[in-house]
Amino acid sequence: MTDKEKWNNFIKENNGSFLQSFQWGEFQKSLGRKIFRIEIENSLRALIIKHNLPFKKSFLYCPRGPVIKNLKSFGEFVQEIKKIALEENAIFFKIEPDFDFDNISGFGFRKSFREIQPSKTLILDISKPEEELLSKMHCKTRYNIRLAERRGVVVKISDSCNYFNDFFTLLEKSAKRDDFRTHPKQYYKRQLLINDDEYRTSLFIAYYKNIPIAGIMVNFFGLTATYLHGGFDYNFRNLMAPYKLQYEAIRRAKTMGCKYYDFWGIEEKRWPGVTRFKKGFGGKKVVYPGSFDLILSKNWYIIYKVSRKILI
């Protein structure tokens, strides 16, 4: 068994996120970031990503981790982090765990002023028959899925960079219209280049008369498919293509053996329209503890915090 297989087996057996997978670490390396994989016996795994800051400073980040089988190993984990932080000139260490933070509240972490991953999401159990999934969707959602089909919306799927330019163009259109920032183009493209038999990121593009009108990017890892990014052409909004895209992604997730579909972020006040759209498919609301920082250099952390608030 390879190191990658051993790592991912632990992550999957303990319900860890794709953000802690071996492949996500390789993706981060492809972006030029330094990573660390911490293993503590058979009780803990953590992918740590180094983010560079000005003045040769940095911070360390563990997204949706660490993945823990035994909480007794957490103290040893923190000591390992402090060693790495000293070597990498890190001013703080950020975690966004999916377990009860009260269990590790005595290790010096404090609630962060900034979250990277969404703290609320909707997770749909897709192990049920397709007819049952449809029956539990909002009636308007079912109607819009069928409306897109009747109006001739066709969905094409790619596990490589086919249709990538169409996807990124749609993403940019949505970003401009809804005033949100995108990552650089290569950030999305490189996610499609690390696919293998146990980890896959796919594009779903909706076309109308060969015109790309909507697109989403979905990750498949373990038992969970995760909706990551999406964009659509507002001029074709009456065709309801986003509903058809999500439905086709759910159907594909079922064929790949997934049991859950994660809509990856809801927030009624901040994203009311998107949240309402996602809720239409059903699913259970999941609230994570949030983001926590272990401050390693108090003065530099204050400077970082002030500068972030000025730049936002």
PDB file of C-alpha atoms in Angstrom:
ATOM      1  CA  MET A   1       0.000   0.000   0.000  1.00  0.00           C
ATOM      2  CA  THR A   2       1.364   3.423  -0.976  1.00  0.00           C
ATOM      3  CA  ASP A   3       1.723   6.387   1.381  1.00  0.00           C
ATOM      4  CA  LYS A   4      -1.142   8.061  -0.462  1.00  0.00           C
ATOM      5  CA  GLU A   5      -3.415   5.054   0.015  1.00  0.00           C
ATOM      6  CA  LYS A   6      -2.532   4.756   3.708  1.00  0.00           C
ATOM      7  CA  TRP A   7      -3.187   8.465   4.252  1.00  0.00           C
ATOM      8  CA  ASN A   8      -6.503   8.501   2.423  1.00  0.00           C
ATOM      9  CA  ASN A   9      -7.709   5.305   4.063  1.00  0.00           C
ATOM     10  CA  PHE A  10      -7.338   6.962   7.462  1.00  0.00           C
ATOM     11  CA  ILE A  11      -9.083  10.136   6.274  1.00  0.00           C
ATOM     12  CA  LYS A  12     -12.009   8.225   4.773  1.00  0.00           C
ATOM     13  CA  GLU A  13     -12.359   5.770   7.659  1.00  0.00           C
ATOM     14  CA  ASN A  14     -12.708   8.714  10.052  1.00  0.00           C
ATOM     15  CA  ASN A  15     -15.116  10.724   7.858  1.00  0.00           C
ATOM     16  CA  GLY A  16     -12.528  13.337   6.930  1.00  0.00           C
ATOM     17  CA  SER A  17     -13.007  15.972   4.251  1.00  0.00           C
ATOM     18  CA  PHE A  18     -11.381  16.014   0.809  1.00  0.00           C
ATOM     19  CA  LEU A  19      -9.551  19.078   2.190  1.00  0.00           C
ATOM     20  CA  GLN A  20      -7.508  16.634   4.260  1.00  0.00           C
ATOM     21  CA  SER A  21      -6.900  14.180   1.428  1.00  0.00           C
ATOM     22  CA  PHE A  22      -3.461  13.387   0.067  1.00  0.00           C
ATOM     23  CA  GLN A  23      -4.478  14.860  -3.304  1.00  0.00           C
ATOM     24  CA  TRP A  24      -5.520  18.207  -1.815  1.00  0.00           C
ATOM     25  CA  GLY A  25      -2.023  18.484  -0.426  1.00  0.00           C
ATOM     26  CA  GLU A  26      -0.571  17.825  -3.891  1.00  0.00           C
ATOM     27  CA  PHE A  27      -2.878  20.482  -5.313  1.00  0.00           C
ATOM     28  CA  GLN A  28      -1.642  22.999  -2.745  1.00  0.00           C
ATOM     29  CA  LYS A  29       1.955  22.139  -3.662  1.00  0.00           C
ATOM     30  CA  SER A  30       1.122  22.793  -7.329  1.00  0.00           C
ATOM     31  CA  LEU A  31       0.133  26.335  -6.287  1.00  0.00           C
ATOM     32  CA  GLY A  32       3.603  26.847  -4.831  1.00  0.00           C
ATOM     33  CA  ARG A  33       2.606  26.402  -1.194  1.00  0.00           C
ATOM     34  CA  LYS A  34       4.576  24.386   1.312  1.00  0.00           C
ATOM     35  CA  ILE A  35       2.642  21.610   3.046  1.00  0.00           C
ATOM     36  CA  PHE A  36       3.194  19.353   6.035  1.00  0.00           C
ATOM     37  CA  ARG A  37       1.537  16.017   6.710  1.00  0.00           C
ATOM     38  CA  ILE A  38       1.451  15.162  10.399  1.00  0.00           C
ATOM     39  CA  GLU A  39       0.834  11.575  11.467  1.00  0.00           C
ATOM     40  CA  ILE A  40       0.530  10.558  15.109  1.00  0.00           C
ATOM     41  CA  GLU A  41       0.390   6.774  15.293  1.00  0.00           C
ATOM     42  CA  ASN A  42      -3.037   5.529  14.310  1.00  0.00           C
ATOM     43  CA  SER A  43      -4.920   8.337  16.038  1.00  0.00           C
ATOM     44  CA  LEU A  44      -4.477  11.567  14.038  1.00  0.00           C
ATOM     45  CA  ARG A  45      -3.733  12.911  10.564  1.00  0.00           C
ATOM     46  CA  ALA A  46      -3.430  16.558   9.608  1.00  0.00           C
ATOM     47  CA  LEU A  47      -2.628  18.292   6.347  1.00  0.00           C
ATOM     48  CA  ILE A  48      -1.065  21.666   7.166  1.00  0.00           C
ATOM     49  CA  ILE A  49      -0.719  24.392   4.535  1.00  0.00           C
ATOM     50  CA  LYS A  50       1.728  27.259   4.872  1.00  0.00           C
ATOM     51  CA  HIS A  51       0.487  30.661   3.691  1.00  0.00           C
ATOM     52  CA  ASN A  52       3.146  33.294   3.218  1.00  0.00           C
ATOM     53  CA  LEU A  53       2.714  36.798   4.627  1.00  0.00           C
ATOM     54  CA  PRO A  54       4.742  40.001   4.181  1.00  0.00           C
ATOM     55  CA  PHE A  55       8.024  40.525   6.056  1.00  0.00           C
ATOM     56  CA  LYS A  56       8.906  36.811   5.675  1.00  0.00           C
ATOM     57  CA  LYS A  57       6.141  35.853   8.082  1.00  0.00           C
ATOM     58  CA  SER A  58       3.526  33.152   7.519  1.00  0.00           C
ATOM     59  CA  PHE A  59       0.573  31.371   9.062  1.00  0.00           C
ATOM     60  CA  LEU A  60      -0.227  27.663   9.141  1.00  0.00           C
ATOM     61  CA  TYR A  61      -3.661  26.381   8.201  1.00  0.00           C
ATOM     62  CA  CYS A  62      -5.441  23.053   8.709  1.00  0.00           C
ATOM     63  CA  PRO A  63      -8.736  23.031   6.723  1.00  0.00           C
ATOM     64  CA  ARG A  64     -11.469  20.809   8.179  1.00  0.00           C
ATOM     65  CA  GLY A  65      -8.926  19.158  10.388  1.00  0.00           C
ATOM     66  CA  PRO A  66      -7.138  17.616  12.022  1.00  0.00           C
ATOM     67  CA  VAL A  67      -8.810  14.280  11.413  1.00  0.00           C
ATOM     68  CA  ILE A  68      -8.857  12.627  14.809  1.00  0.00           C
ATOM     69  CA  LYS A  69      -9.544   9.083  15.895  1.00  0.00           C
ATOM     70  CA  ASN A  70      -8.326   9.607  19.452  1.00  0.00           C
ATOM     71  CA  LEU A  71      -8.378  13.038  21.116  1.00  0.00           C
ATOM     72  CA  LYS A  72      -5.578  12.024  23.486  1.00  0.00           C
ATOM     73  CA  SER A  73      -3.130  12.694  20.654  1.00  0.00           C
ATOM     74  CA  PHE A  74      -4.134  16.363  20.282  1.00  0.00           C
ATOM     75  CA  GLY A  75      -1.578  17.676  22.760  1.00  0.00           C
ATOM     76  CA  GLU A  76       1.239  15.949  20.882  1.00  0.00           C
ATOM     77  CA  PHE A  77      -0.149  17.398  17.661  1.00  0.00           C
ATOM     78  CA  VAL A  78      -0.021  20.954  19.052  1.00  0.00           C
ATOM     79  CA  GLN A  79       3.619  20.449  20.029  1.00  0.00           C
ATOM     80  CA  GLU A  80       4.430  19.348  16.478  1.00  0.00           C
ATOM     81  CA  ILE A  81       2.710  22.455  15.138  1.00  0.00           C
ATOM     82  CA  LYS A  82       4.748  24.719  17.402  1.00  0.00           C
ATOM     83  CA  LYS A  83       7.964  23.160  16.115  1.00  0.00           C
ATOM     84  CA  ILE A  84       6.939  23.733  12.502  1.00  0.00           C
ATOM     85  CA  ALA A  85       5.772  27.275  13.287  1.00  0.00           C
ATOM     86  CA  LEU A  86       9.158  28.140  14.748  1.00  0.00           C
ATOM     87  CA  GLU A  87      10.950  26.872  11.636  1.00  0.00           C
ATOM     88  CA  GLU A  88       8.554  28.593   9.228  1.00  0.00           C
ATOM     89  CA  ASN A  89       8.269  31.922  11.077  1.00  0.00           C
ATOM     90  CA  ALA A  90       4.521  31.454  11.521  1.00  0.00           C
ATOM     91  CA  ILE A  91       2.635  33.967  13.633  1.00  0.00           C
ATOM     92  CA  PHE A  92      -0.453  31.788  14.182  1.00  0.00           C
ATOM     93  CA  PHE A  93      -1.982  28.417  13.399  1.00  0.00           C
ATOM     94  CA  LYS A  94      -5.585  28.218  12.139  1.00  0.00           C
ATOM     95  CA  ILE A  95      -7.869  25.198  12.332  1.00  0.00           C
ATOM     96  CA  GLU A  96     -11.455  24.762  11.166  1.00  0.00           C
ATOM     97  CA  PRO A  97     -12.402  21.428  12.740  1.00  0.00           C
ATOM     98  CA  ASP A  98     -15.499  19.365  12.138  1.00  0.00           C
ATOM     99  CA  PHE A  99     -15.544  18.027  15.704  1.00  0.00           C
ATOM    100  CA  ASP A 100     -16.726  19.595  18.977  1.00  0.00           C
ATOM    101  CA  PHE A 101     -14.182  22.274  19.818  1.00  0.00           C
ATOM    102  CA  ASP A 102     -14.977  22.083  23.540  1.00  0.00           C
ATOM    103  CA  ASN A 103     -12.935  18.876  23.602  1.00  0.00           C
ATOM    104  CA  ILE A 104      -9.733  20.816  22.863  1.00  0.00           C
ATOM    105  CA  SER A 105     -10.544  24.187  24.405  1.00  0.00           C
ATOM    106  CA  GLY A 106      -7.673  23.962  26.866  1.00  0.00           C
ATOM    107  CA  PHE A 107      -4.877  24.177  24.293  1.00  0.00           C
ATOM    108  CA  GLY A 108      -4.777  27.946  23.814  1.00  0.00           C
ATOM    109  CA  PHE A 109      -6.930  28.369  20.705  1.00  0.00           C
ATOM    110  CA  ARG A 110      -9.265  31.350  20.434  1.00  0.00           C
ATOM    111  CA  LYS A 111     -12.182  32.058  18.097  1.00  0.00           C
ATOM    112  CA  SER A 112     -10.868  33.629  14.927  1.00  0.00           C
ATOM    113  CA  PHE A 113     -12.109  36.875  13.418  1.00  0.00           C
ATOM    114  CA  ARG A 114     -11.877  35.299   9.952  1.00  0.00           C
ATOM    115  CA  GLU A 115     -13.255  32.060   8.526  1.00  0.00           C
ATOM    116  CA  ILE A 116     -11.875  30.507   5.339  1.00  0.00           C
ATOM    117  CA  GLN A 117     -14.261  27.585   4.889  1.00  0.00           C
ATOM    118  CA  PRO A 118     -18.021  28.098   5.315  1.00  0.00           C
ATOM    119  CA  SER A 119     -19.218  27.238   8.815  1.00  0.00           C
ATOM    120  CA  LYS A 120     -22.727  26.267   7.669  1.00  0.00           C
ATOM    121  CA  THR A 121     -23.673  23.900   4.900  1.00  0.00           C
ATOM    122  CA  LEU A 122     -26.404  21.605   3.627  1.00  0.00           C
ATOM    123  CA  ILE A 123     -25.671  17.903   3.254  1.00  0.00           C
ATOM    124  CA  LEU A 124     -28.090  15.757   1.294  1.00  0.00           C
ATOM    125  CA  ASP A 125     -28.331  12.006   1.914  1.00  0.00           C
ATOM    126  CA  ILE A 126     -28.300  10.622  -1.630  1.00  0.00           C
ATOM    127  CA  SER A 127     -28.303   6.944  -0.670  1.00  0.00           C
ATOM    128  CA  LYS A 128     -32.074   6.918  -1.140  1.00  0.00           C
ATOM    129  CA  PRO A 129     -33.680   6.027  -4.517  1.00  0.00           C
ATOM    130  CA  GLU A 130     -33.742   8.813  -7.076  1.00  0.00           C
ATOM    131  CA  GLU A 131     -37.534   8.993  -7.047  1.00  0.00           C
ATOM    132  CA  GLU A 132     -37.521   9.530  -3.292  1.00  0.00           C
ATOM    133  CA  LEU A 133     -34.885  12.264  -3.559  1.00  0.00           C
ATOM    134  CA  LEU A 134     -37.011  14.066  -6.125  1.00  0.00           C
ATOM    135  CA  SER A 135     -40.154  13.711  -4.025  1.00  0.00           C
ATOM    136  CA  LYS A 136     -38.480  15.402  -1.052  1.00  0.00           C
ATOM    137  CA  MET A 137     -37.228  18.388  -3.060  1.00  0.00           C
ATOM    138  CA  HIS A 138     -39.207  21.608  -3.033  1.00  0.00           C
ATOM    139  CA  CYS A 139     -41.914  21.473  -5.692  1.00  0.00           C
ATOM    140  CA  LYS A 140     -40.405  24.498  -7.438  1.00  0.00           C
ATOM    141  CA  THR A 141     -37.012  22.780  -7.583  1.00  0.00           C
ATOM    142  CA  ARG A 142     -38.522  19.664  -9.201  1.00  0.00           C
ATOM    143  CA  TYR A 143     -40.404  21.871 -11.644  1.00  0.00           C
ATOM    144  CA  ASN A 144     -37.286  23.813 -12.622  1.00  0.00           C
ATOM    145  CA  ILE A 145     -35.247  20.624 -13.187  1.00  0.00           C
ATOM    146  CA  ARG A 146     -37.895  19.369 -15.593  1.00  0.00           C
ATOM    147  CA  LEU A 147     -38.311  22.800 -17.162  1.00  0.00           C
ATOM    148  CA  ALA A 148     -34.612  22.890 -18.055  1.00  0.00           C
ATOM    149  CA  GLU A 149     -34.959  19.457 -19.650  1.00  0.00           C
ATOM    150  CA  ARG A 150     -38.042  20.469 -21.643  1.00  0.00           C
ATOM    151  CA  ARG A 151     -36.341  23.595 -22.926  1.00  0.00           C
ATOM    152  CA  GLY A 152     -33.434  21.638 -24.311  1.00  0.00           C
ATOM    153  CA  VAL A 153     -30.681  22.236 -21.747  1.00  0.00           C
ATOM    154  CA  VAL A 154     -27.927  19.635 -22.242  1.00  0.00           C
ATOM    155  CA  VAL A 155     -25.324  18.854 -19.563  1.00  0.00           C
ATOM    156  CA  LYS A 156     -21.820  17.744 -20.495  1.00  0.00           C
ATOM    157  CA  ILE A 157     -19.408  16.298 -17.938  1.00  0.00           C
ATOM    158  CA  SER A 158     -15.621  16.358 -17.946  1.00  0.00           C
ATOM    159  CA  ASP A 159     -13.060  14.893 -15.551  1.00  0.00           C
ATOM    160  CA  SER A 160     -10.281  16.797 -17.310  1.00  0.00           C
ATOM    161  CA  CYS A 161      -9.871  20.256 -18.784  1.00  0.00           C
ATOM    162  CA  ASN A 162     -12.456  19.776 -21.504  1.00  0.00           C
ATOM    163  CA  TYR A 163     -14.954  22.674 -21.375  1.00  0.00           C
ATOM    164  CA  PHE A 164     -12.699  24.452 -18.870  1.00  0.00           C
ATOM    165  CA  ASN A 165     -12.637  27.770 -20.750  1.00  0.00           C
ATOM    166  CA  ASP A 166     -16.437  27.723 -20.895  1.00  0.00           C
ATOM    167  CA  PHE A 167     -16.575  27.109 -17.153  1.00  0.00           C
ATOM    168  CA  PHE A 168     -14.157  29.895 -16.272  1.00  0.00           C
ATOM    169  CA  THR A 169     -15.917  32.391 -18.547  1.00  0.00           C
ATOM    170  CA  LEU A 170     -19.205  31.641 -16.773  1.00  0.00           C
ATOM    171  CA  LEU A 171     -17.523  31.933 -13.380  1.00  0.00           C
ATOM    172  CA  GLU A 172     -16.137  35.361 -14.294  1.00  0.00           C
ATOM    173  CA  LYS A 173     -19.547  36.531 -15.487  1.00  0.00           C
ATOM    174  CA  SER A 174     -21.102  35.576 -12.160  1.00  0.00           C
ATOM    175  CA  ALA A 175     -18.267  37.176 -10.199  1.00  0.00           C
ATOM    176  CA  LYS A 176     -18.700  40.450 -12.067  1.00  0.00           C
ATOM    177  CA  ARG A 177     -22.472  40.429 -11.679  1.00  0.00           C
ATOM    178  CA  ASP A 178     -22.558  39.416  -7.995  1.00  0.00           C
ATOM    179  CA  ASP A 179     -19.381  41.254  -6.970  1.00  0.00           C
ATOM    180  CA  PHE A 180     -17.280  38.415  -5.572  1.00  0.00           C
ATOM    181  CA  ARG A 181     -13.632  37.565  -6.070  1.00  0.00           C
ATOM    182  CA  THR A 182     -12.400  34.564  -8.014  1.00  0.00           C
ATOM    183  CA  HIS A 183      -9.128  32.721  -7.670  1.00  0.00           C
ATOM    184  CA  PRO A 184      -6.618  32.932 -10.535  1.00  0.00           C
ATOM    185  CA  LYS A 185      -7.536  30.794 -13.542  1.00  0.00           C
ATOM    186  CA  GLN A 186      -4.847  28.207 -12.798  1.00  0.00           C
ATOM    187  CA  TYR A 187      -6.302  27.597  -9.330  1.00  0.00           C
ATOM    188  CA  TYR A 188      -9.373  25.988 -10.857  1.00  0.00           C
ATOM    189  CA  LYS A 189      -7.566  24.302 -13.724  1.00  0.00           C
ATOM    190  CA  ARG A 190      -5.035  22.546 -11.522  1.00  0.00           C
ATOM    191  CA  GLN A 191      -7.802  20.958  -9.475  1.00  0.00           C
ATOM    192  CA  LEU A 192      -8.725  18.990 -12.579  1.00  0.00           C
ATOM    193  CA  LEU A 193      -5.158  17.752 -13.083  1.00  0.00           C
ATOM    194  CA  ILE A 194      -4.842  15.666  -9.906  1.00  0.00           C
ATOM    195  CA  ASN A 195      -7.689  13.255 -10.574  1.00  0.00           C
ATOM    196  CA  ASP A 196      -7.200   9.537  -9.985  1.00  0.00           C
ATOM    197  CA  ASP A 197      -9.260   6.465  -9.121  1.00  0.00           C
ATOM    198  CA  GLU A 198     -10.166   7.557  -5.580  1.00  0.00           C
ATOM    199  CA  TYR A 199     -10.288  11.340  -5.928  1.00  0.00           C
ATOM    200  CA  ARG A 200     -11.959  13.277  -8.689  1.00  0.00           C
ATOM    201  CA  THR A 201     -12.946  16.847  -9.499  1.00  0.00           C
ATOM    202  CA  SER A 202     -15.368  17.218 -12.400  1.00  0.00           C
ATOM    203  CA  LEU A 203     -16.923  19.943 -14.485  1.00  0.00           C
ATOM    204  CA  PHE A 204     -20.633  19.966 -15.309  1.00  0.00           C
ATOM    205  CA  ILE A 205     -21.466  22.445 -18.077  1.00  0.00           C
ATOM    206  CA  ALA A 206     -24.997  23.227 -19.285  1.00  0.00           C
ATOM    207  CA  TYR A 207     -25.426  24.130 -22.939  1.00  0.00           C
ATOM    208  CA  TYR A 208     -28.360  25.555 -24.820  1.00  0.00           C
ATOM    209  CA  LYS A 209     -28.066  25.254 -28.594  1.00  0.00           C
ATOM    210  CA  ASN A 210     -24.307  24.700 -28.080  1.00  0.00           C
ATOM    211  CA  ILE A 211     -24.001  27.912 -26.037  1.00  0.00           C
ATOM    212  CA  PRO A 212     -22.515  27.435 -22.541  1.00  0.00           C
ATOM    213  CA  ILE A 213     -24.990  28.941 -20.074  1.00  0.00           C
ATOM    214  CA  ALA A 214     -24.017  27.511 -16.668  1.00  0.00           C
ATOM    215  CA  GLY A 215     -21.259  25.468 -15.093  1.00  0.00           C
ATOM    216  CA  ILE A 216     -20.262  23.920 -11.758  1.00  0.00           C
ATOM    217  CA  MET A 217     -17.204  22.170 -10.330  1.00  0.00           C
ATOM    218  CA  VAL A 218     -17.796  19.188  -8.035  1.00  0.00           C
ATOM    219  CA  ASN A 219     -15.351  17.087  -6.012  1.00  0.00           C
ATOM    220  CA  PHE A 220     -15.802  13.363  -5.323  1.00  0.00           C
ATOM    221  CA  PHE A 221     -13.876  11.816  -2.434  1.00  0.00           C
ATOM    222  CA  GLY A 222     -14.847   8.907  -0.226  1.00  0.00           C
ATOM    223  CA  LEU A 223     -18.576   8.872   0.415  1.00  0.00           C
ATOM    224  CA  THR A 224     -19.106  12.576  -0.265  1.00  0.00           C
ATOM    225  CA  ALA A 225     -19.512  14.715  -3.362  1.00  0.00           C
ATOM    226  CA  THR A 226     -18.931  18.415  -2.740  1.00  0.00           C
ATOM    227  CA  TYR A 227     -20.148  21.331  -4.862  1.00  0.00           C
ATOM    228  CA  LEU A 228     -17.209  23.743  -5.006  1.00  0.00           C
ATOM    229  CA  HIS A 229     -17.673  26.516  -7.561  1.00  0.00           C
ATOM    230  CA  GLY A 230     -20.249  27.649 -10.093  1.00  0.00           C
ATOM    231  CA  GLY A 231     -21.270  30.368 -12.497  1.00  0.00           C
ATOM    232  CA  PHE A 232     -23.994  31.058 -15.019  1.00  0.00           C
ATOM    233  CA  ASP A 233     -25.001  33.464 -17.742  1.00  0.00           C
ATOM    234  CA  TYR A 234     -27.754  35.672 -16.336  1.00  0.00           C
ATOM    235  CA  ASN A 235     -29.130  36.259 -19.843  1.00  0.00           C
ATOM    236  CA  PHE A 236     -30.293  32.624 -19.898  1.00  0.00           C
ATOM    237  CA  ARG A 237     -31.716  32.541 -16.373  1.00  0.00           C
ATOM    238  CA  ASN A 238     -35.178  31.573 -17.629  1.00  0.00           C
ATOM    239  CA  LEU A 239     -33.809  28.158 -18.729  1.00  0.00           C
ATOM    240  CA  MET A 240     -33.149  27.108 -15.088  1.00  0.00           C
ATOM    241  CA  ALA A 241     -29.864  25.424 -15.989  1.00  0.00           C
ATOM    242  CA  PRO A 242     -28.356  25.566 -12.445  1.00  0.00           C
ATOM    243  CA  TYR A 243     -31.125  23.252 -11.202  1.00  0.00           C
ATOM    244  CA  LYS A 244     -30.378  20.745 -13.931  1.00  0.00           C
ATOM    245  CA  LEU A 245     -26.640  20.914 -13.193  1.00  0.00           C
ATOM    246  CA  GLN A 246     -27.025  20.151  -9.497  1.00  0.00           C
ATOM    247  CA  TYR A 247     -29.402  17.304 -10.245  1.00  0.00           C
ATOM    248  CA  GLU A 248     -26.988  15.732 -12.745  1.00  0.00           C
ATOM    249  CA  ALA A 249     -24.126  16.102 -10.244  1.00  0.00           C
ATOM    250  CA  ILE A 250     -26.230  14.321  -7.608  1.00  0.00           C
ATOM    251  CA  ARG A 251     -27.071  11.543 -10.059  1.00  0.00           C
ATOM    252  CA  ARG A 252     -23.425  11.059 -10.946  1.00  0.00           C
ATOM    253  CA  ALA A 253     -22.422  11.048  -7.290  1.00  0.00           C
ATOM    254  CA  LYS A 254     -24.836   8.162  -6.744  1.00  0.00           C
ATOM    255  CA  THR A 255     -23.304   6.156  -9.586  1.00  0.00           C
ATOM    256  CA  MET A 256     -19.844   6.730  -8.083  1.00  0.00           C
ATOM    257  CA  GLY A 257     -20.910   5.238  -4.758  1.00  0.00           C
ATOM    258  CA  CYS A 258     -21.247   8.477  -2.802  1.00  0.00           C
ATOM    259  CA  LYS A 259     -23.811   8.646  -0.009  1.00  0.00           C
ATOM    260  CA  TYR A 260     -23.760  12.393   0.602  1.00  0.00           C
ATOM    261  CA  TYR A 261     -23.880  15.555  -1.456  1.00  0.00           C
ATOM    262  CA  ASP A 262     -22.455  18.635   0.260  1.00  0.00           C
ATOM    263  CA  PHE A 263     -23.749  21.948  -1.107  1.00  0.00           C
ATOM    264  CA  TRP A 264     -20.745  23.685   0.532  1.00  0.00           C
ATOM    265  CA  GLY A 265     -21.932  26.759   2.269  1.00  0.00           C
ATOM    266  CA  ILE A 266     -25.175  28.487   3.152  1.00  0.00           C
ATOM    267  CA  GLU A 267     -25.848  31.775   4.901  1.00  0.00           C
ATOM    268  CA  GLU A 268     -29.341  33.253   4.942  1.00  0.00           C
ATOM    269  CA  LYS A 269     -28.266  36.856   5.546  1.00  0.00           C
ATOM    270  CA  ARG A 270     -25.135  36.969   3.396  1.00  0.00           C
ATOM    271  CA  TRP A 271     -26.282  34.771   0.461  1.00  0.00           C
ATOM    272  CA  PRO A 272     -30.091  34.637   0.638  1.00  0.00           C
ATOM    273  CA  GLY A 273     -30.679  33.694  -3.005  1.00  0.00           C
ATOM    274  CA  VAL A 274     -28.007  30.999  -3.144  1.00  0.00           C
ATOM    275  CA  THR A 275     -29.119  29.598   0.203  1.00  0.00           C
ATOM    276  CA  ARG A 276     -32.745  29.411  -0.915  1.00  0.00           C
ATOM    277  CA  PHE A 277     -31.651  27.675  -4.140  1.00  0.00           C
ATOM    278  CA  LYS A 278     -29.645  25.025  -2.256  1.00  0.00           C
ATOM    279  CA  LYS A 279     -32.361  24.417   0.322  1.00  0.00           C
ATOM    280  CA  GLY A 280     -34.748  23.551  -2.473  1.00  0.00           C
ATOM    281  CA  PHE A 281     -32.918  20.252  -2.981  1.00  0.00           C
ATOM    282  CA  GLY A 282     -33.515  19.203   0.612  1.00  0.00           C
ATOM    283  CA  GLY A 283     -30.714  18.115   2.880  1.00  0.00           C
ATOM    284  CA  LYS A 284     -29.743  18.592   6.488  1.00  0.00           C
ATOM    285  CA  LYS A 285     -28.236  21.799   7.799  1.00  0.00           C
ATOM    286  CA  VAL A 286     -24.811  21.217   9.342  1.00  0.00           C
ATOM    287  CA  VAL A 287     -23.074  23.832  11.497  1.00  0.00           C
ATOM    288  CA  TYR A 288     -19.338  23.478  12.137  1.00  0.00           C
ATOM    289  CA  PRO A 289     -17.629  24.984  15.189  1.00  0.00           C
ATOM    290  CA  GLY A 290     -15.974  27.673  13.055  1.00  0.00           C
ATOM    291  CA  SER A 291     -12.422  28.935  12.812  1.00  0.00           C
ATOM    292  CA  PHE A 292      -9.908  28.997  15.669  1.00  0.00           C
ATOM    293  CA  ASP A 293      -6.418  30.475  15.913  1.00  0.00           C
ATOM    294  CA  LEU A 294      -3.502  29.449  18.071  1.00  0.00           C
ATOM    295  CA  ILE A 295      -1.556  32.703  18.391  1.00  0.00           C
ATOM    296  CA  LEU A 296       2.196  32.169  18.301  1.00  0.00           C
ATOM    297  CA  SER A 297       3.336  35.790  18.030  1.00  0.00           C
ATOM    298  CA  LYS A 298       0.923  38.200  19.735  1.00  0.00           C
ATOM    299  CA  ASN A 299       2.263  41.471  18.299  1.00  0.00           C
ATOM    300  CA  TRP A 300       2.470  40.196  14.724  1.00  0.00           C
ATOM    301  CA  TYR A 301      -1.001  38.689  15.046  1.00  0.00           C
ATOM    302  CA  ILE A 302      -2.413  42.097  16.017  1.00  0.00           C
ATOM    303  CA  ILE A 303      -0.710  43.664  12.993  1.00  0.00           C
ATOM    304  CA  TYR A 304      -2.109  40.923  10.742  1.00  0.00           C
ATOM    305  CA  LYS A 305      -5.615  41.350  12.154  1.00  0.00           C
ATOM    306  CA  VAL A 306      -5.608  45.121  11.673  1.00  0.00           C
ATOM    307  CA  SER A 307      -4.227  44.859   8.129  1.00  0.00           C
ATOM    308  CA  ARG A 308      -6.878  42.298   7.141  1.00  0.00           C
ATOM    309  CA  LYS A 309      -9.671  44.590   8.340  1.00  0.00           C
ATOM    310  CA  ILE A 310      -8.228  47.511   6.381  1.00  0.00           C
ATOM    311  CA  LEU A 311      -7.927  45.460   3.177  1.00  0.00           C
ATOM    312  CA  ILE A 312     -11.400  43.907   3.327  1.00  0.00           C
TER     313      ILE A 312
END
